[in-house]
């Protein structure tokens, strides 16, 4: 069972996604199952490519690609994709 799902809305932040994901993985001190959901919200840079690279590297990362709808709708899409007992957001 996944303990925590972390929803990360992504919009034109290709330079910062990897460090944010690394931080989440390092901070998972209790080693409970962690799901990271990257919501690409219509980015026009290389954010989606970076998200897919991270998902290929880590089996606990899910990528959702959607047209731009704003951070609120990206969070809601992440909630819909989450499987964890708890949901957290990293903006």
Short mmCIF file of N, CA and C in Angstrom, two decimals:
data_model
loop_
_atom_site.label_atom_id
_atom_site.label_comp_id
_atom_site.label_asym_id
_atom_site.label_seq_id
_atom_site.Cartn_x
_atom_site.Cartn_y
_atom_site.Cartn_z
N UNK A 1 0.83 -1.19 0.00
CA UNK A 1 0.00 0.00 0.00
C UNK A 1 0.88 1.25 0.00
N UNK A 2 0.52 2.20 -0.83
CA UNK A 2 1.25 3.46 -0.86
C UNK A 2 0.81 4.30 0.34
N UNK A 3 1.79 4.80 1.07
CA UNK A 3 1.50 5.55 2.27
C UNK A 3 1.19 7.02 1.94
N UNK A 4 2.05 7.66 1.16
CA UNK A 4 1.88 9.07 0.83
C UNK A 4 2.03 9.29 -0.66
N UNK A 5 1.13 10.08 -1.22
CA UNK A 5 1.24 10.54 -2.60
C UNK A 5 1.60 12.02 -2.55
N UNK A 6 2.64 12.40 -3.26
CA UNK A 6 3.04 13.80 -3.34
C UNK A 6 2.73 14.29 -4.75
N UNK A 7 1.86 15.27 -4.85
CA UNK A 7 1.45 15.84 -6.13
C UNK A 7 2.32 17.07 -6.41
N UNK A 8 2.98 17.06 -7.57
CA UNK A 8 3.86 18.15 -7.95
C UNK A 8 3.36 18.76 -9.26
N UNK A 9 2.65 19.90 -9.20
CA UNK A 9 2.28 20.59 -10.43
C UNK A 9 3.53 21.12 -11.12
N UNK A 10 3.63 20.90 -12.42
CA UNK A 10 4.82 21.29 -13.18
C UNK A 10 4.38 22.18 -14.33
N UNK A 11 4.96 23.39 -14.39
CA UNK A 11 4.72 24.28 -15.52
C UNK A 11 6.01 25.03 -15.84
N UNK A 12 6.59 24.70 -16.97
CA UNK A 12 7.82 25.36 -17.44
C UNK A 12 8.89 25.45 -16.35
N UNK A 13 9.15 24.33 -15.72
CA UNK A 13 10.16 24.31 -14.65
C UNK A 13 11.16 23.18 -14.87
N UNK A 14 11.56 22.98 -16.11
CA UNK A 14 12.46 21.87 -16.45
C UNK A 14 13.79 21.93 -15.69
N UNK A 15 14.22 23.12 -15.33
CA UNK A 15 15.51 23.27 -14.63
C UNK A 15 15.44 22.89 -13.16
N UNK A 16 14.24 22.76 -12.62
CA UNK A 16 14.10 22.56 -11.17
C UNK A 16 13.43 21.25 -10.77
N UNK A 17 12.84 20.54 -11.71
CA UNK A 17 12.07 19.35 -11.37
C UNK A 17 12.95 18.27 -10.74
N UNK A 18 14.09 18.01 -11.35
CA UNK A 18 14.96 16.92 -10.85
C UNK A 18 15.39 17.17 -9.41
N UNK A 19 15.75 18.41 -9.08
CA UNK A 19 16.20 18.68 -7.71
C UNK A 19 15.03 18.57 -6.73
N UNK A 20 13.83 18.94 -7.16
CA UNK A 20 12.66 18.79 -6.29
C UNK A 20 12.38 17.32 -6.01
N UNK A 21 12.45 16.49 -7.05
CA UNK A 21 12.21 15.05 -6.89
C UNK A 21 13.30 14.43 -6.02
N UNK A 22 14.55 14.81 -6.26
CA UNK A 22 15.65 14.31 -5.42
C UNK A 22 15.41 14.65 -3.96
N UNK A 23 14.95 15.86 -3.70
CA UNK A 23 14.66 16.26 -2.33
C UNK A 23 13.57 15.43 -1.70
N UNK A 24 12.54 15.12 -2.46
CA UNK A 24 11.47 14.26 -1.94
C UNK A 24 11.98 12.87 -1.60
N UNK A 25 12.78 12.32 -2.47
CA UNK A 25 13.29 10.97 -2.25
C UNK A 25 14.22 10.93 -1.04
N UNK A 26 15.07 11.92 -0.91
CA UNK A 26 16.00 11.97 0.22
C UNK A 26 15.25 12.17 1.54
N UNK A 27 14.18 12.96 1.52
CA UNK A 27 13.44 13.25 2.74
C UNK A 27 12.52 12.12 3.18
N UNK A 28 12.40 11.09 2.40
CA UNK A 28 11.55 9.96 2.77
C UNK A 28 12.27 9.10 3.81
N UNK A 29 12.48 9.69 4.97
CA UNK A 29 13.27 9.07 6.04
C UNK A 29 12.68 7.77 6.56
N UNK A 30 11.37 7.71 6.66
CA UNK A 30 10.78 6.52 7.27
C UNK A 30 10.65 5.37 6.28
N UNK A 31 10.99 5.60 5.04
CA UNK A 31 11.02 4.57 3.99
C UNK A 31 9.65 3.95 3.73
N UNK A 32 8.61 4.63 4.13
CA UNK A 32 7.28 4.16 3.78
C UNK A 32 7.06 4.39 2.29
N UNK A 33 6.25 3.56 1.65
CA UNK A 33 6.04 3.70 0.21
C UNK A 33 5.55 5.10 -0.16
N UNK A 34 6.27 5.74 -1.07
CA UNK A 34 6.01 7.11 -1.49
C UNK A 34 5.73 7.12 -2.99
N UNK A 35 4.65 7.76 -3.36
CA UNK A 35 4.31 7.94 -4.77
C UNK A 35 4.49 9.42 -5.10
N UNK A 36 5.19 9.70 -6.18
CA UNK A 36 5.39 11.07 -6.63
C UNK A 36 4.65 11.23 -7.95
N UNK A 37 3.71 12.16 -7.98
CA UNK A 37 2.89 12.38 -9.17
C UNK A 37 3.27 13.74 -9.76
N UNK A 38 3.90 13.70 -10.93
CA UNK A 38 4.29 14.92 -11.63
C UNK A 38 3.20 15.26 -12.63
N UNK A 39 2.56 16.41 -12.43
CA UNK A 39 1.47 16.85 -13.31
C UNK A 39 2.01 17.92 -14.24
N UNK A 40 2.30 17.55 -15.49
CA UNK A 40 2.74 18.54 -16.46
C UNK A 40 1.50 19.31 -16.94
N UNK A 41 1.47 20.59 -16.61
CA UNK A 41 0.30 21.43 -16.86
C UNK A 41 0.50 22.28 -18.12
N UNK A 42 0.73 21.61 -19.25
CA UNK A 42 0.85 22.31 -20.52
C UNK A 42 2.15 23.08 -20.69
N UNK A 43 3.23 22.59 -20.13
CA UNK A 43 4.53 23.27 -20.25
C UNK A 43 4.94 23.39 -21.71
N UNK A 44 5.62 24.50 -22.02
CA UNK A 44 6.13 24.72 -23.37
C UNK A 44 7.65 24.57 -23.44
N UNK A 45 8.28 24.27 -22.32
CA UNK A 45 9.72 24.00 -22.32
C UNK A 45 9.93 22.48 -22.34
N UNK A 46 11.00 21.99 -21.80
CA UNK A 46 11.31 20.55 -21.80
C UNK A 46 10.85 19.84 -20.53
N UNK A 47 9.93 20.44 -19.80
CA UNK A 47 9.48 19.85 -18.53
C UNK A 47 8.94 18.44 -18.69
N UNK A 48 8.13 18.21 -19.70
CA UNK A 48 7.54 16.88 -19.88
C UNK A 48 8.62 15.84 -20.13
N UNK A 49 9.62 16.17 -20.92
CA UNK A 49 10.73 15.25 -21.17
C UNK A 49 11.46 14.91 -19.88
N UNK A 50 11.71 15.93 -19.06
CA UNK A 50 12.40 15.71 -17.79
C UNK A 50 11.55 14.82 -16.88
N UNK A 51 10.25 15.05 -16.85
CA UNK A 51 9.35 14.23 -16.04
C UNK A 51 9.44 12.76 -16.47
N UNK A 52 9.41 12.51 -17.77
CA UNK A 52 9.50 11.13 -18.26
C UNK A 52 10.86 10.51 -17.95
N UNK A 53 11.92 11.29 -18.01
CA UNK A 53 13.26 10.78 -17.66
C UNK A 53 13.29 10.36 -16.19
N UNK A 54 12.70 11.18 -15.33
CA UNK A 54 12.66 10.85 -13.90
C UNK A 54 11.81 9.60 -13.65
N UNK A 55 10.69 9.49 -14.36
CA UNK A 55 9.83 8.31 -14.20
C UNK A 55 10.53 7.04 -14.68
N UNK A 56 11.40 7.17 -15.67
CA UNK A 56 12.15 6.00 -16.14
C UNK A 56 13.21 5.59 -15.12
N UNK A 57 13.66 6.55 -14.34
CA UNK A 57 14.71 6.30 -13.34
C UNK A 57 14.13 5.75 -12.03
N UNK A 58 12.93 6.19 -11.66
CA UNK A 58 12.32 5.82 -10.39
C UNK A 58 10.97 5.17 -10.65
N UNK A 59 10.74 4.01 -10.07
CA UNK A 59 9.47 3.31 -10.32
C UNK A 59 8.29 3.85 -9.51
N UNK A 60 8.54 4.80 -8.62
CA UNK A 60 7.46 5.36 -7.82
C UNK A 60 6.98 6.73 -8.35
N UNK A 61 7.41 7.08 -9.56
CA UNK A 61 7.01 8.36 -10.16
C UNK A 61 5.99 8.10 -11.27
N UNK A 62 4.91 8.86 -11.21
CA UNK A 62 3.85 8.82 -12.22
C UNK A 62 3.82 10.17 -12.90
N UNK A 63 3.69 10.19 -14.23
CA UNK A 63 3.61 11.43 -14.98
C UNK A 63 2.23 11.55 -15.59
N UNK A 64 1.61 12.70 -15.38
CA UNK A 64 0.32 13.01 -15.99
C UNK A 64 0.54 14.25 -16.84
N UNK A 65 0.20 14.16 -18.12
CA UNK A 65 0.34 15.29 -19.04
C UNK A 65 -1.05 15.81 -19.38
N UNK A 66 -1.23 17.11 -19.25
CA UNK A 66 -2.54 17.70 -19.49
C UNK A 66 -2.39 19.11 -20.05
N UNK A 67 -3.42 19.62 -20.72
CA UNK A 67 -3.36 21.00 -21.20
C UNK A 67 -3.32 21.95 -20.01
N UNK A 68 -2.79 23.13 -20.24
CA UNK A 68 -2.68 24.11 -19.16
C UNK A 68 -4.06 24.48 -18.64
N UNK A 69 -4.19 24.35 -17.33
CA UNK A 69 -5.46 24.69 -16.69
C UNK A 69 -5.25 25.44 -15.38
N UNK A 70 -3.99 25.68 -15.05
CA UNK A 70 -3.68 26.36 -13.80
C UNK A 70 -3.34 25.39 -12.70
N UNK A 71 -2.72 25.94 -11.66
CA UNK A 71 -2.20 25.10 -10.59
C UNK A 71 -3.31 24.37 -9.83
N UNK A 72 -4.46 25.01 -9.67
CA UNK A 72 -5.56 24.36 -8.95
C UNK A 72 -6.07 23.12 -9.67
N UNK A 73 -6.25 23.25 -10.98
CA UNK A 73 -6.73 22.08 -11.73
C UNK A 73 -5.65 21.02 -11.83
N UNK A 74 -4.37 21.42 -11.84
CA UNK A 74 -3.28 20.44 -11.82
C UNK A 74 -3.28 19.67 -10.51
N UNK A 75 -3.48 20.36 -9.41
CA UNK A 75 -3.57 19.68 -8.11
C UNK A 75 -4.74 18.70 -8.10
N UNK A 76 -5.88 19.13 -8.62
CA UNK A 76 -7.05 18.25 -8.65
C UNK A 76 -6.78 17.01 -9.50
N UNK A 77 -6.09 17.17 -10.62
CA UNK A 77 -5.73 16.02 -11.45
C UNK A 77 -4.82 15.08 -10.67
N UNK A 78 -3.92 15.65 -9.88
CA UNK A 78 -3.03 14.83 -9.06
C UNK A 78 -3.78 14.06 -7.99
N UNK A 79 -4.76 14.70 -7.40
CA UNK A 79 -5.59 14.02 -6.41
C UNK A 79 -6.30 12.83 -7.06
N UNK A 80 -6.79 13.04 -8.26
CA UNK A 80 -7.47 11.97 -8.97
C UNK A 80 -6.57 10.80 -9.32
N UNK A 81 -5.28 11.08 -9.50
CA UNK A 81 -4.32 10.03 -9.87
C UNK A 81 -3.68 9.37 -8.65
N UNK A 82 -3.87 9.95 -7.47
CA UNK A 82 -3.17 9.48 -6.26
C UNK A 82 -3.74 8.17 -5.74
N UNK A 83 -2.83 7.36 -5.17
CA UNK A 83 -3.20 6.08 -4.56
C UNK A 83 -2.85 6.03 -3.07
N UNK A 84 -2.26 7.07 -2.55
CA UNK A 84 -1.77 7.05 -1.19
C UNK A 84 -2.84 7.24 -0.13
N UNK A 85 -2.50 6.82 1.07
CA UNK A 85 -3.38 7.05 2.23
C UNK A 85 -3.45 8.54 2.52
N UNK A 86 -2.32 9.24 2.33
CA UNK A 86 -2.23 10.67 2.54
C UNK A 86 -1.77 11.32 1.24
N UNK A 87 -2.20 12.58 1.03
CA UNK A 87 -1.79 13.34 -0.14
C UNK A 87 -1.15 14.64 0.33
N UNK A 88 0.02 14.93 -0.28
CA UNK A 88 0.72 16.19 0.01
C UNK A 88 0.98 16.87 -1.33
N UNK A 89 1.23 18.17 -1.26
CA UNK A 89 1.48 18.96 -2.47
C UNK A 89 2.84 19.62 -2.37
N UNK A 90 3.54 19.66 -3.49
CA UNK A 90 4.82 20.37 -3.57
C UNK A 90 4.73 21.27 -4.79
N UNK A 91 4.56 22.55 -4.55
CA UNK A 91 4.45 23.53 -5.63
C UNK A 91 5.79 24.24 -5.81
#
